XYZ file of N, CA and C in Angstrom:
363
model
N 0.303 -7.071 18.657
C 1.295 -6.208 17.973
C 1.614 -6.711 16.614
N 1.583 -5.768 15.584
C 1.967 -6.072 14.122
C 3.031 -5.245 13.889
N 4.207 -5.684 13.303
C 5.313 -5.050 13.002
C 5.404 -5.149 11.303
N 5.553 -3.943 10.695
C 5.432 -4.010 9.238
C 6.795 -3.297 8.660
N 7.353 -4.003 7.589
C 8.594 -3.442 7.017
C 8.369 -3.454 5.429
N 8.499 -2.289 4.890
C 8.280 -2.226 3.516
C 9.675 -2.278 2.795
N 9.604 -2.741 1.461
C 10.667 -2.592 0.627
C 10.438 -2.593 -0.864
N 11.245 -2.230 -1.699
C 10.938 -2.302 -3.068
C 10.829 -0.941 -3.683
N 10.970 0.202 -2.840
C 10.875 1.512 -3.508
C 12.254 1.754 -4.325
N 12.216 2.930 -4.967
C 13.166 3.306 -5.822
C 12.991 4.428 -6.774
N 13.865 4.693 -7.791
C 13.734 5.462 -8.781
C 13.438 4.921 -10.170
N 12.314 5.394 -10.918
C 11.921 4.599 -12.063
C 11.517 5.776 -12.960
N 11.702 5.454 -14.157
C 11.151 6.489 -15.325
C 9.683 6.389 -15.481
N 9.047 7.358 -15.968
C 7.646 7.275 -16.170
C 7.376 6.263 -17.178
N 6.232 5.460 -16.925
C 5.836 4.389 -17.719
C 6.366 2.975 -17.195
N 7.324 3.148 -16.259
C 7.975 1.982 -15.703
C 7.172 1.328 -14.437
N 7.765 0.163 -13.989
C 6.943 -0.494 -12.933
C 7.913 -0.753 -11.781
N 7.210 -0.901 -10.541
C 7.952 -1.257 -9.437
C 7.040 -2.178 -8.585
N 7.542 -3.059 -7.766
C 6.721 -3.858 -6.907
C 7.145 -3.631 -5.457
N 6.209 -3.082 -4.720
C 6.541 -2.923 -3.173
C 6.124 -4.177 -2.410
N 6.888 -4.484 -1.424
C 6.599 -5.500 -0.566
C 6.533 -5.066 0.856
N 5.598 -5.700 1.601
C 5.382 -5.384 3.015
C 5.523 -6.729 3.862
N 6.522 -6.959 4.639
C 6.616 -7.995 5.463
C 6.015 -7.836 6.883
N 5.118 -8.671 7.303
C 4.384 -8.641 8.536
C 4.894 -9.535 9.634
N 5.004 -9.144 10.775
C 5.212 -10.082 11.815
C 4.135 -9.712 12.978
N 3.534 -10.795 13.604
C 2.617 -10.592 14.550
C 1.134 -10.845 13.978
N 0.991 -11.191 12.865
C -0.191 -11.331 12.297
C -0.408 -10.610 11.003
N -1.388 -10.935 10.250
C -1.584 -10.321 8.926
C -3.079 -10.134 8.670
N -3.590 -9.219 9.349
C -4.991 -8.859 9.212
C -5.195 -8.007 7.829
N -6.308 -7.478 7.722
C -6.645 -6.718 6.349
C -5.518 -5.669 6.304
N -4.861 -5.467 5.187
C -3.719 -4.692 4.902
C -3.954 -3.592 3.900
N -3.226 -2.504 3.991
C -3.377 -1.428 2.938
C -2.047 -0.724 2.689
N -2.125 0.032 1.680
C -1.210 0.880 1.229
C -1.554 2.267 1.221
N -0.729 3.236 1.721
C -1.045 4.610 1.620
C 0.266 5.315 1.034
N 0.085 6.631 0.676
C 1.227 7.330 0.215
C 1.079 8.743 0.613
N 2.197 9.353 0.646
C 2.392 10.838 1.082
C 3.390 11.473 0.188
N 2.812 12.459 -0.604
C 3.708 13.174 -1.563
C 4.211 14.339 -0.756
N 5.246 14.975 -1.335
C 5.871 16.222 -0.638
C 4.848 17.386 -0.526
N 4.542 17.904 0.613
C 3.704 18.881 0.869
C 2.221 18.557 0.766
N 1.917 17.284 0.666
C 0.600 16.778 0.733
C 0.270 15.827 1.873
N -1.054 15.774 2.184
C -1.396 14.809 3.122
C -1.471 13.324 2.749
N -1.170 12.429 3.706
C -1.258 11.071 3.259
C -2.614 10.581 2.742
N -2.565 9.734 1.701
C -3.735 9.306 1.166
C -3.719 7.790 0.796
N -4.905 7.356 0.815
C -5.278 5.777 0.503
C -4.826 5.490 -0.758
N -4.300 4.309 -1.040
C -3.908 3.782 -2.320
C -4.630 2.441 -2.598
N -4.543 1.524 -1.722
C -5.116 0.343 -1.939
C -5.306 -0.500 -0.702
N -6.255 -1.490 -0.609
C -6.371 -2.220 0.583
C -6.844 -3.569 0.150
N -6.597 -4.708 0.914
C -6.880 -6.014 0.621
C -7.278 -6.789 1.963
N -8.412 -7.660 1.835
C -8.905 -8.360 2.958
C -7.898 -9.362 3.397
N -8.038 -10.072 4.552
C -7.154 -11.065 4.949
C -7.072 -12.185 3.904
N -8.230 -12.672 3.519
C -8.201 -13.746 2.576
C -7.776 -13.322 1.235
N -7.830 -12.102 0.850
C -7.375 -11.557 -0.491
C -8.494 -11.583 -1.370
N -9.773 -11.966 -0.815
C -10.791 -11.998 -1.802
C -11.639 -10.644 -2.061
N -11.145 -9.671 -1.293
C -11.716 -8.377 -1.669
C -10.562 -7.373 -1.567
N -10.692 -6.399 -2.603
C -9.604 -5.364 -2.775
C -10.383 -4.016 -3.029
N -9.667 -2.922 -2.862
C -10.341 -1.718 -3.159
C -9.092 -0.722 -3.492
N -9.307 0.206 -4.400
C -8.275 1.014 -4.978
C -8.697 2.521 -4.973
N -7.873 3.446 -4.944
C -8.108 4.742 -5.122
C -8.266 5.036 -6.712
N -9.097 5.954 -6.996
C -9.382 6.202 -8.459
C -8.224 6.463 -9.182
N -7.290 7.097 -8.504
C -6.054 7.577 -9.323
C -5.107 6.403 -9.636
N -5.311 5.316 -9.127
C -4.400 4.112 -9.355
C -5.135 2.936 -10.015
N -6.368 2.974 -10.092
C -7.263 1.776 -10.648
C -6.637 1.467 -12.064
N -6.501 0.264 -12.237
C -5.982 -0.271 -13.599
C -4.620 -0.175 -13.803
N -3.813 0.516 -12.841
C -2.371 0.416 -12.831
C -1.712 -0.335 -11.668
N -2.352 -0.206 -10.581
C -1.846 -0.811 -9.454
C -2.555 -2.122 -9.116
N -1.873 -3.086 -8.300
C -2.607 -4.268 -8.028
C -1.884 -4.696 -6.634
N -2.859 -4.813 -5.671
C -2.619 -5.254 -4.489
C -2.742 -6.749 -4.205
N -1.814 -7.367 -3.615
C -1.935 -8.920 -3.475
C -1.288 -9.195 -2.151
N -1.521 -10.461 -1.833
C -0.816 -10.946 -0.624
C -0.418 -12.550 -0.570
N 0.449 -12.855 0.192
C 0.816 -14.306 0.217
C 0.908 -14.507 1.758
N -0.273 -15.109 2.390
C -0.235 -15.327 3.723
C 0.712 -16.321 4.204
N 1.148 -17.245 3.480
C 2.214 -18.169 3.821
C 3.521 -17.404 4.245
N 3.779 -16.379 3.552
C 4.921 -15.529 3.806
C 4.683 -14.254 4.454
N 3.363 -14.091 5.027
C 3.123 -12.854 5.623
C 3.469 -11.669 5.130
N 3.196 -11.447 3.602
C 3.764 -10.481 2.907
C 2.581 -9.956 1.929
N 2.607 -8.632 1.946
C 1.612 -7.938 1.059
C 2.441 -7.212 0.041
N 1.871 -7.261 -1.248
C 2.569 -6.606 -2.278
C 1.792 -5.447 -2.914
N 2.412 -4.528 -3.657
C 1.653 -3.510 -4.410
C 2.504 -3.456 -5.645
N 1.886 -4.102 -6.738
C 2.272 -3.964 -8.069
C 2.106 -2.771 -8.636
N 2.964 -1.939 -9.063
C 2.685 -0.528 -9.677
C 3.147 -0.588 -11.092
N 2.204 -0.364 -12.119
C 2.485 -0.327 -13.537
C 2.270 1.202 -13.986
N 2.823 1.392 -15.104
C 2.498 2.631 -15.905
C 2.644 3.868 -14.816
N 3.750 3.861 -14.208
C 4.026 5.029 -13.205
C 3.992 6.281 -13.773
N 3.614 7.267 -13.189
C 3.460 8.568 -13.481
C 4.313 9.591 -12.461
N 4.889 10.582 -12.860
C 5.397 11.537 -11.960
C 4.702 11.739 -10.698
N 3.457 11.869 -10.821
C 2.451 12.257 -9.745
C 2.316 10.978 -8.795
N 2.877 9.810 -9.138
C 2.830 8.779 -8.146
C 4.043 8.957 -7.149
N 4.964 9.840 -7.372
C 6.086 10.022 -6.448
C 5.642 10.361 -5.101
N 6.092 9.498 -4.220
C 5.647 9.764 -2.710
C 6.323 8.576 -1.905
N 6.280 8.879 -0.649
C 6.598 7.804 0.408
C 5.364 6.918 0.400
N 5.583 5.544 0.341
C 4.514 4.602 0.298
C 4.618 3.826 1.657
N 3.419 3.759 2.342
C 3.364 3.094 3.646
C 2.492 2.034 3.651
N 2.991 0.795 4.239
C 1.974 -0.360 4.549
C 1.390 -0.129 5.793
N 0.131 -0.535 5.938
C -0.693 -0.372 7.197
C -1.426 -1.618 7.370
N -1.663 -1.945 8.665
C -2.661 -3.056 9.018
C -3.968 -2.527 9.632
N -4.967 -2.922 9.174
C -6.339 -2.444 9.601
C -6.783 -3.557 10.813
N -7.328 -2.931 11.794
C -7.822 -3.797 12.844
C -9.405 -3.906 12.737
N -10.054 -4.771 13.329
C -11.413 -4.780 13.406
C -11.964 -5.465 11.999
N -13.207 -5.785 11.981
C -13.975 -6.562 10.909
C -14.542 -5.510 9.884
N -14.722 -4.222 10.212
C -15.444 -3.421 9.330
C -14.524 -2.943 8.312
N -14.969 -3.064 7.039
C -14.199 -2.699 5.985
C -14.046 -1.176 5.812
N -12.864 -0.725 5.575
C -12.658 0.682 5.495
C -11.324 1.096 4.758
N -11.440 2.208 4.032
C -10.164 2.823 3.396
C -9.699 4.045 4.251
N -10.337 4.318 5.260
C -9.928 5.511 6.089
C -8.622 5.306 6.811
N -7.835 6.148 6.811
C -6.610 6.041 7.578
C -6.656 5.757 8.922
N -7.765 6.316 9.625
C -8.000 6.048 11.012
C -8.378 4.628 11.351
N -8.758 3.662 10.303
C -9.014 2.462 10.615
C -7.802 1.588 10.753
N -6.568 2.053 10.310
C -5.300 1.328 10.387
C -4.561 1.645 11.360
N -4.172 0.646 12.228
C -3.557 0.740 13.555
C -2.034 0.688 13.558
N -1.590 -0.284 12.729
C -0.108 -0.364 12.584
C 0.358 0.168 11.252
N 1.543 0.660 11.309
C 2.230 1.349 10.050
C 3.598 1.086 9.930
N 4.057 0.785 8.808
C 5.582 0.615 8.582
C 6.232 1.900 8.505
N 7.500 1.880 8.123
C 8.267 3.207 8.269
C 8.228 4.032 6.895
N 7.759 3.275 5.925
C 7.648 3.789 4.573
C 8.850 3.509 3.679
N 8.550 3.700 2.290
C 9.568 3.443 1.133
C 9.381 4.545 0.196
N 10.402 5.178 -0.189
C 10.220 6.189 -1.228
C 10.256 5.551 -2.670
N 9.244 6.298 -3.260
C 9.024 5.887 -4.707
C 9.213 7.190 -5.527
N 9.976 7.418 -6.475
C 10.384 8.542 -7.231
C 10.185 8.098 -8.657
N 9.283 8.869 -9.358
C 9.010 8.546 -10.792
C 9.565 9.755 -11.537
N 10.474 9.699 -12.493
C 11.010 10.815 -13.176
C 10.319 10.834 -14.508
N 10.097 12.020 -14.876
C 9.510 12.295 -16.297
C 10.450 12.187 -17.565
């Protein structure tokens, strides 16, 4: 069983930055971030392997967001720069099980409660 708790969300102006954190207990397998905007389906944002050696990003955030992890602290981060109003969403941390690399929501078994990110124009 993996428990995940996100933090770091908030209100920021367009062009600003935020750093989300996800504290994990019960293990830190491959991790990912997803987001869900109002009226839209949840979508993939970024994922990172257990070692941190492999990452993947949605095209919409490439070059602006960076996923990283500190295994000593069982924490995964999402650094978000150059934020845009369209980045407004609830951001969820998730843990992927199994060894197969995937960005599909179905591959992630454990989920946090989410943290709100609002970007004003």
